mmCIF file with all atom_site columns, C-alpha atoms in Angstrom:
data_model
loop_
_atom_site.group_PDB
_atom_site.id
_atom_site.type_symbol
_atom_site.label_atom_id
_atom_site.label_alt_id
_atom_site.label_comp_id
_atom_site.label_asym_id
_atom_site.label_entity_id
_atom_site.label_seq_id
_atom_site.pdbx_PDB_ins_code
_atom_site.Cartn_x
_atom_site.Cartn_y
_atom_site.Cartn_z
_atom_site.occupancy
_atom_site.B_iso_or_equiv
_atom_site.pdbx_formal_charge
_atom_site.auth_seq_id
_atom_site.auth_comp_id
_atom_site.auth_asym_id
_atom_site.auth_atom_id
_atom_site.pdbx_PDB_model_num
ATOM 1  C CA . UNK A 1 1  ? 125.612 120.372 -105.560 1.00 0.00 ? 1049 UNK A CA 1
ATOM 2  C CA . UNK A 1 2  ? 125.137 117.501 -102.713 1.00 0.00 ? 1050 UNK A CA 1
ATOM 3  C CA . UNK A 1 3  ? 122.288 117.522 -100.714 1.00 0.00 ? 1051 UNK A CA 1
ATOM 4  C CA . UNK A 1 4  ? 123.809 118.424 -97.445  1.00 0.00 ? 1052 UNK A CA 1
ATOM 5  C CA . UNK A 1 5  ? 125.083 121.372 -99.434  1.00 0.00 ? 1053 UNK A CA 1
ATOM 6  C CA . UNK A 1 6  ? 121.266 122.555 -100.079 1.00 0.00 ? 1054 UNK A CA 1
ATOM 7  C CA . UNK A 1 7  ? 120.661 121.901 -96.666  1.00 0.00 ? 1055 UNK A CA 1
ATOM 8  C CA . UNK A 1 8  ? 123.312 123.778 -95.517  1.00 0.00 ? 1056 UNK A CA 1
ATOM 9  C CA . UNK A 1 9  ? 122.362 126.916 -98.134  1.00 0.00 ? 1057 UNK A CA 1
ATOM 10 C CA . UNK A 1 10 ? 118.632 126.885 -96.683  1.00 0.00 ? 1058 UNK A CA 1
ATOM 11 C CA . UNK A 1 11 ? 119.561 126.660 -93.044  1.00 0.00 ? 1059 UNK A CA 1
ATOM 12 C CA . UNK A 1 12 ? 121.797 129.702 -94.064  1.00 0.00 ? 1060 UNK A CA 1
ATOM 13 C CA . UNK A 1 13 ? 118.663 131.211 -95.378  1.00 0.00 ? 1061 UNK A CA 1
ATOM 14 C CA . UNK A 1 14 ? 116.870 130.994 -92.440  1.00 0.00 ? 1062 UNK A CA 1
ATOM 15 C CA . UNK A 1 15 ? 119.781 132.224 -90.314  1.00 0.00 ? 1063 UNK A CA 1
ATOM 16 C CA . UNK A 1 16 ? 118.237 135.975 -90.106  1.00 0.00 ? 1064 UNK A CA 1
ATOM 17 C CA . UNK A 1 17 ? 114.391 135.006 -89.442  1.00 0.00 ? 1065 UNK A CA 1
ATOM 18 C CA . UNK A 1 18 ? 111.329 133.106 -91.142  1.00 0.00 ? 1066 UNK A CA 1
ATOM 19 C CA . UNK A 1 19 ? 111.116 133.206 -94.960  1.00 0.00 ? 1067 UNK A CA 1
ATOM 20 C CA . UNK A 1 20 ? 108.915 130.989 -97.437  1.00 0.00 ? 1068 UNK A CA 1
ATOM 21 C CA . UNK A 1 21 ? 109.764 128.898 -100.279 1.00 0.00 ? 1069 UNK A CA 1
ATOM 22 C CA . UNK A 1 22 ? 110.568 131.864 -102.807 1.00 0.00 ? 1070 UNK A CA 1
ATOM 23 C CA . UNK A 1 23 ? 111.782 133.732 -100.417 1.00 0.00 ? 1071 UNK A CA 1
ATOM 24 C CA . UNK A 1 24 ? 114.324 131.039 -99.374  1.00 0.00 ? 1072 UNK A CA 1
ATOM 25 C CA . UNK A 1 25 ? 115.629 130.461 -102.869 1.00 0.00 ? 1073 UNK A CA 1
ATOM 26 C CA . UNK A 1 26 ? 116.259 134.908 -102.985 1.00 0.00 ? 1074 UNK A CA 1
ATOM 27 C CA . UNK A 1 27 ? 118.607 134.644 -99.803  1.00 0.00 ? 1075 UNK A CA 1
ATOM 28 C CA . UNK A 1 28 ? 120.462 131.375 -101.497 1.00 0.00 ? 1076 UNK A CA 1
ATOM 29 C CA . UNK A 1 29 ? 121.067 133.740 -104.564 1.00 0.00 ? 1077 UNK A CA 1
ATOM 30 C CA . UNK A 1 30 ? 122.410 136.514 -102.783 1.00 0.00 ? 1078 UNK A CA 1
ATOM 31 C CA . UNK A 1 31 ? 124.742 133.807 -101.198 1.00 0.00 ? 1079 UNK A CA 1
ATOM 32 C CA . UNK A 1 32 ? 125.947 131.822 -103.867 1.00 0.00 ? 1080 UNK A CA 1
ATOM 33 C CA . UNK A 1 33 ? 124.422 133.639 -107.268 1.00 0.00 ? 1081 UNK A CA 1
ATOM 34 C CA . UNK A 1 34 ? 122.372 130.632 -108.397 1.00 0.00 ? 1082 UNK A CA 1
ATOM 35 C CA . UNK A 1 35 ? 118.727 129.348 -107.168 1.00 0.00 ? 1083 UNK A CA 1
ATOM 36 C CA . UNK A 1 36 ? 118.090 125.915 -105.985 1.00 0.00 ? 1084 UNK A CA 1
ATOM 37 C CA . UNK A 1 37 ? 115.496 123.496 -108.471 1.00 0.00 ? 1085 UNK A CA 1
ATOM 38 C CA . UNK A 1 38 ? 112.144 123.357 -106.585 1.00 0.00 ? 1086 UNK A CA 1
ATOM 39 C CA . UNK A 1 39 ? 113.296 120.059 -105.901 1.00 0.00 ? 1087 UNK A CA 1
ATOM 40 C CA . UNK A 1 40 ? 116.505 120.160 -104.190 1.00 0.00 ? 1088 UNK A CA 1
ATOM 41 C CA . UNK A 1 41 ? 114.956 123.010 -102.110 1.00 0.00 ? 1089 UNK A CA 1
ATOM 42 C CA . UNK A 1 42 ? 111.583 121.452 -101.096 1.00 0.00 ? 1090 UNK A CA 1
ATOM 43 C CA . UNK A 1 43 ? 113.725 118.482 -100.758 1.00 0.00 ? 1091 UNK A CA 1
ATOM 44 C CA . UNK A 1 44 ? 115.793 120.033 -98.254  1.00 0.00 ? 1092 UNK A CA 1
ATOM 45 C CA . UNK A 1 45 ? 113.187 121.492 -96.422  1.00 0.00 ? 1093 UNK A CA 1
ATOM 46 C CA . UNK A 1 46 ? 111.567 118.215 -96.072  1.00 0.00 ? 1094 UNK A CA 1
ATOM 47 C CA . UNK A 1 47 ? 114.769 116.603 -94.696  1.00 0.00 ? 1095 UNK A CA 1
ATOM 48 C CA . UNK A 1 48 ? 115.493 119.906 -92.492  1.00 0.00 ? 1096 UNK A CA 1
ATOM 49 C CA . UNK A 1 49 ? 111.842 119.557 -90.594  1.00 0.00 ? 1097 UNK A CA 1
ATOM 50 C CA . UNK A 1 50 ? 112.212 115.814 -90.679  1.00 0.00 ? 1098 UNK A CA 1
ATOM 51 C CA . UNK A 1 51 ? 115.348 116.226 -88.409  1.00 0.00 ? 1099 UNK A CA 1
ATOM 52 C CA . UNK A 1 52 ? 113.643 118.828 -86.296  1.00 0.00 ? 1100 UNK A CA 1
ATOM 53 C CA . UNK A 1 53 ? 116.107 121.512 -87.569  1.00 0.00 ? 1101 UNK A CA 1
ATOM 54 C CA . UNK A 1 54 ? 113.272 123.618 -89.239  1.00 0.00 ? 1102 UNK A CA 1
ATOM 55 C CA . UNK A 1 55 ? 109.748 124.101 -88.319  1.00 0.00 ? 1103 UNK A CA 1
ATOM 56 C CA . UNK A 1 56 ? 106.685 125.314 -90.485  1.00 0.00 ? 1104 UNK A CA 1
ATOM 57 C CA . UNK A 1 57 ? 104.425 128.630 -89.035  1.00 0.00 ? 1105 UNK A CA 1
ATOM 58 C CA . UNK A 1 58 ? 101.432 129.553 -89.635  1.00 0.00 ? 1106 UNK A CA 1
ATOM 59 C CA . UNK A 1 59 ? 100.400 129.656 -93.160  1.00 0.00 ? 1107 UNK A CA 1
ATOM 60 C CA . UNK A 1 60 ? 100.075 133.482 -94.760  1.00 0.00 ? 1108 UNK A CA 1
ATOM 61 C CA . UNK A 1 61 ? 97.867  132.882 -97.486  1.00 0.00 ? 1109 UNK A CA 1
ATOM 62 C CA . UNK A 1 62 ? 99.256  130.225 -100.054 1.00 0.00 ? 1110 UNK A CA 1
ATOM 63 C CA . UNK A 1 63 ? 102.923 130.691 -98.573  1.00 0.00 ? 1111 UNK A CA 1
ATOM 64 C CA . UNK A 1 64 ? 104.221 128.640 -95.387  1.00 0.00 ? 1112 UNK A CA 1
ATOM 65 C CA . UNK A 1 65 ? 106.852 130.326 -93.978  1.00 0.00 ? 1113 UNK A CA 1
ATOM 66 C CA . UNK A 1 66 ? 109.742 128.249 -92.341  1.00 0.00 ? 1114 UNK A CA 1
ATOM 67 C CA . UNK A 1 67 ? 112.026 128.793 -89.822  1.00 0.00 ? 1115 UNK A CA 1
ATOM 68 C CA . UNK A 1 68 ? 114.901 127.754 -87.929  1.00 0.00 ? 1116 UNK A CA 1
ATOM 69 C CA . UNK A 1 69 ? 114.516 125.556 -84.397  1.00 0.00 ? 1117 UNK A CA 1
ATOM 70 C CA . UNK A 1 70 ? 117.395 126.183 -81.674  1.00 0.00 ? 1118 UNK A CA 1
ATOM 71 C CA . UNK A 1 71 ? 118.564 122.574 -82.904  1.00 0.00 ? 1119 UNK A CA 1
ATOM 72 C CA . UNK A 1 72 ? 118.694 123.958 -86.269  1.00 0.00 ? 1120 UNK A CA 1
ATOM 73 C CA . UNK A 1 73 ? 120.688 127.368 -85.434  1.00 0.00 ? 1121 UNK A CA 1
ATOM 74 C CA . UNK A 1 74 ? 123.181 125.051 -83.510  1.00 0.00 ? 1122 UNK A CA 1
ATOM 75 C CA . UNK A 1 75 ? 123.780 122.476 -86.425  1.00 0.00 ? 1123 UNK A CA 1
ATOM 76 C CA . UNK A 1 76 ? 123.959 125.449 -88.748  1.00 0.00 ? 1124 UNK A CA 1
ATOM 77 C CA . UNK A 1 77 ? 126.583 127.160 -86.250  1.00 0.00 ? 1125 UNK A CA 1
ATOM 78 C CA . UNK A 1 78 ? 128.492 123.863 -86.193  1.00 0.00 ? 1126 UNK A CA 1
ATOM 79 C CA . UNK A 1 79 ? 128.775 123.689 -89.542  1.00 0.00 ? 1127 UNK A CA 1
ATOM 80 C CA . UNK A 1 80 ? 129.600 127.257 -90.996  1.00 0.00 ? 1128 UNK A CA 1
ATOM 81 C CA . UNK A 1 81 ? 132.636 126.946 -88.153  1.00 0.00 ? 1129 UNK A CA 1
ATOM 82 C CA . UNK A 1 82 ? 133.898 123.562 -89.720  1.00 0.00 ? 1130 UNK A CA 1
ATOM 83 C CA . UNK A 1 83 ? 133.697 125.312 -92.989  1.00 0.00 ? 1131 UNK A CA 1
ATOM 84 C CA . UNK A 1 84 ? 135.680 128.168 -92.056  1.00 0.00 ? 1132 UNK A CA 1
ATOM 85 C CA . UNK A 1 85 ? 138.308 125.981 -90.430  1.00 0.00 ? 1133 UNK A CA 1
ATOM 86 C CA . UNK A 1 86 ? 138.552 123.842 -93.560  1.00 0.00 ? 1134 UNK A CA 1
ATOM 87 C CA . UNK A 1 87 ? 138.756 127.014 -95.930  1.00 0.00 ? 1135 UNK A CA 1
ATOM 88 C CA . UNK A 1 88 ? 141.211 128.571 -93.754  1.00 0.00 ? 1136 UNK A CA 1
ATOM 89 C CA . UNK A 1 89 ? 143.444 125.601 -93.678  1.00 0.00 ? 1137 UNK A CA 1
ATOM 90 C CA . UNK A 1 90 ? 143.145 125.221 -97.584  1.00 0.00 ? 1138 UNK A CA 1
ATOM 91 C CA . UNK A 1 91 ? 144.055 129.167 -97.893  1.00 0.00 ? 1139 UNK A CA 1
ATOM 92 C CA . UNK A 1 92 ? 147.405 128.634 -96.279  1.00 0.00 ? 1140 UNK A CA 1
ATOM 93 C CA . UNK A 1 93 ? 148.196 125.406 -98.016  1.00 0.00 ? 1141 UNK A CA 1
ATOM 94 C CA . UNK A 1 94 ? 148.170 127.458 -100.997 1.00 0.00 ? 1142 UNK A CA 1
ATOM 95 C CA . UNK A 1 95 ? 150.396 130.065 -99.295  1.00 0.00 ? 1143 UNK A CA 1
ATOM 96 C CA . UNK A 1 96 ? 147.328 132.543 -99.170  1.00 0.00 ? 1144 UNK A CA 1
ATOM 97 C CA . UNK A 1 97 ? 146.514 133.957 -96.089  1.00 0.00 ? 1145 UNK A CA 1
ATOM 98 C CA . UNK A 1 98 ? 142.779 133.719 -94.504  1.00 0.00 ? 1146 UNK A CA 1
ATOM 99 C CA . UNK A 1 99 ? 140.621 136.664 -94.301  1.00 0.00 ? 1147 UNK A CA 1
#
């Protein structure tokens, strides 16, 4: 998995609201059937925060919830729409009907 893939997975996991690291990884596992390694997860979070796409909320005990920023939501929507166009085109090329 590439860095951008991990970032897109993290953004997708945060689409329905703030989560801490473990909850982000559980959401990713629900989406993909796999979890990210700690380095991939926290590396993606660090890069996304540096880009202004996520922000850390006030700590809750030892947990640091993270949420999408408005820019993060826009970037995620753009990426998901591009992925959907690619999937539709690929399915058509295979002679299959896109969903």
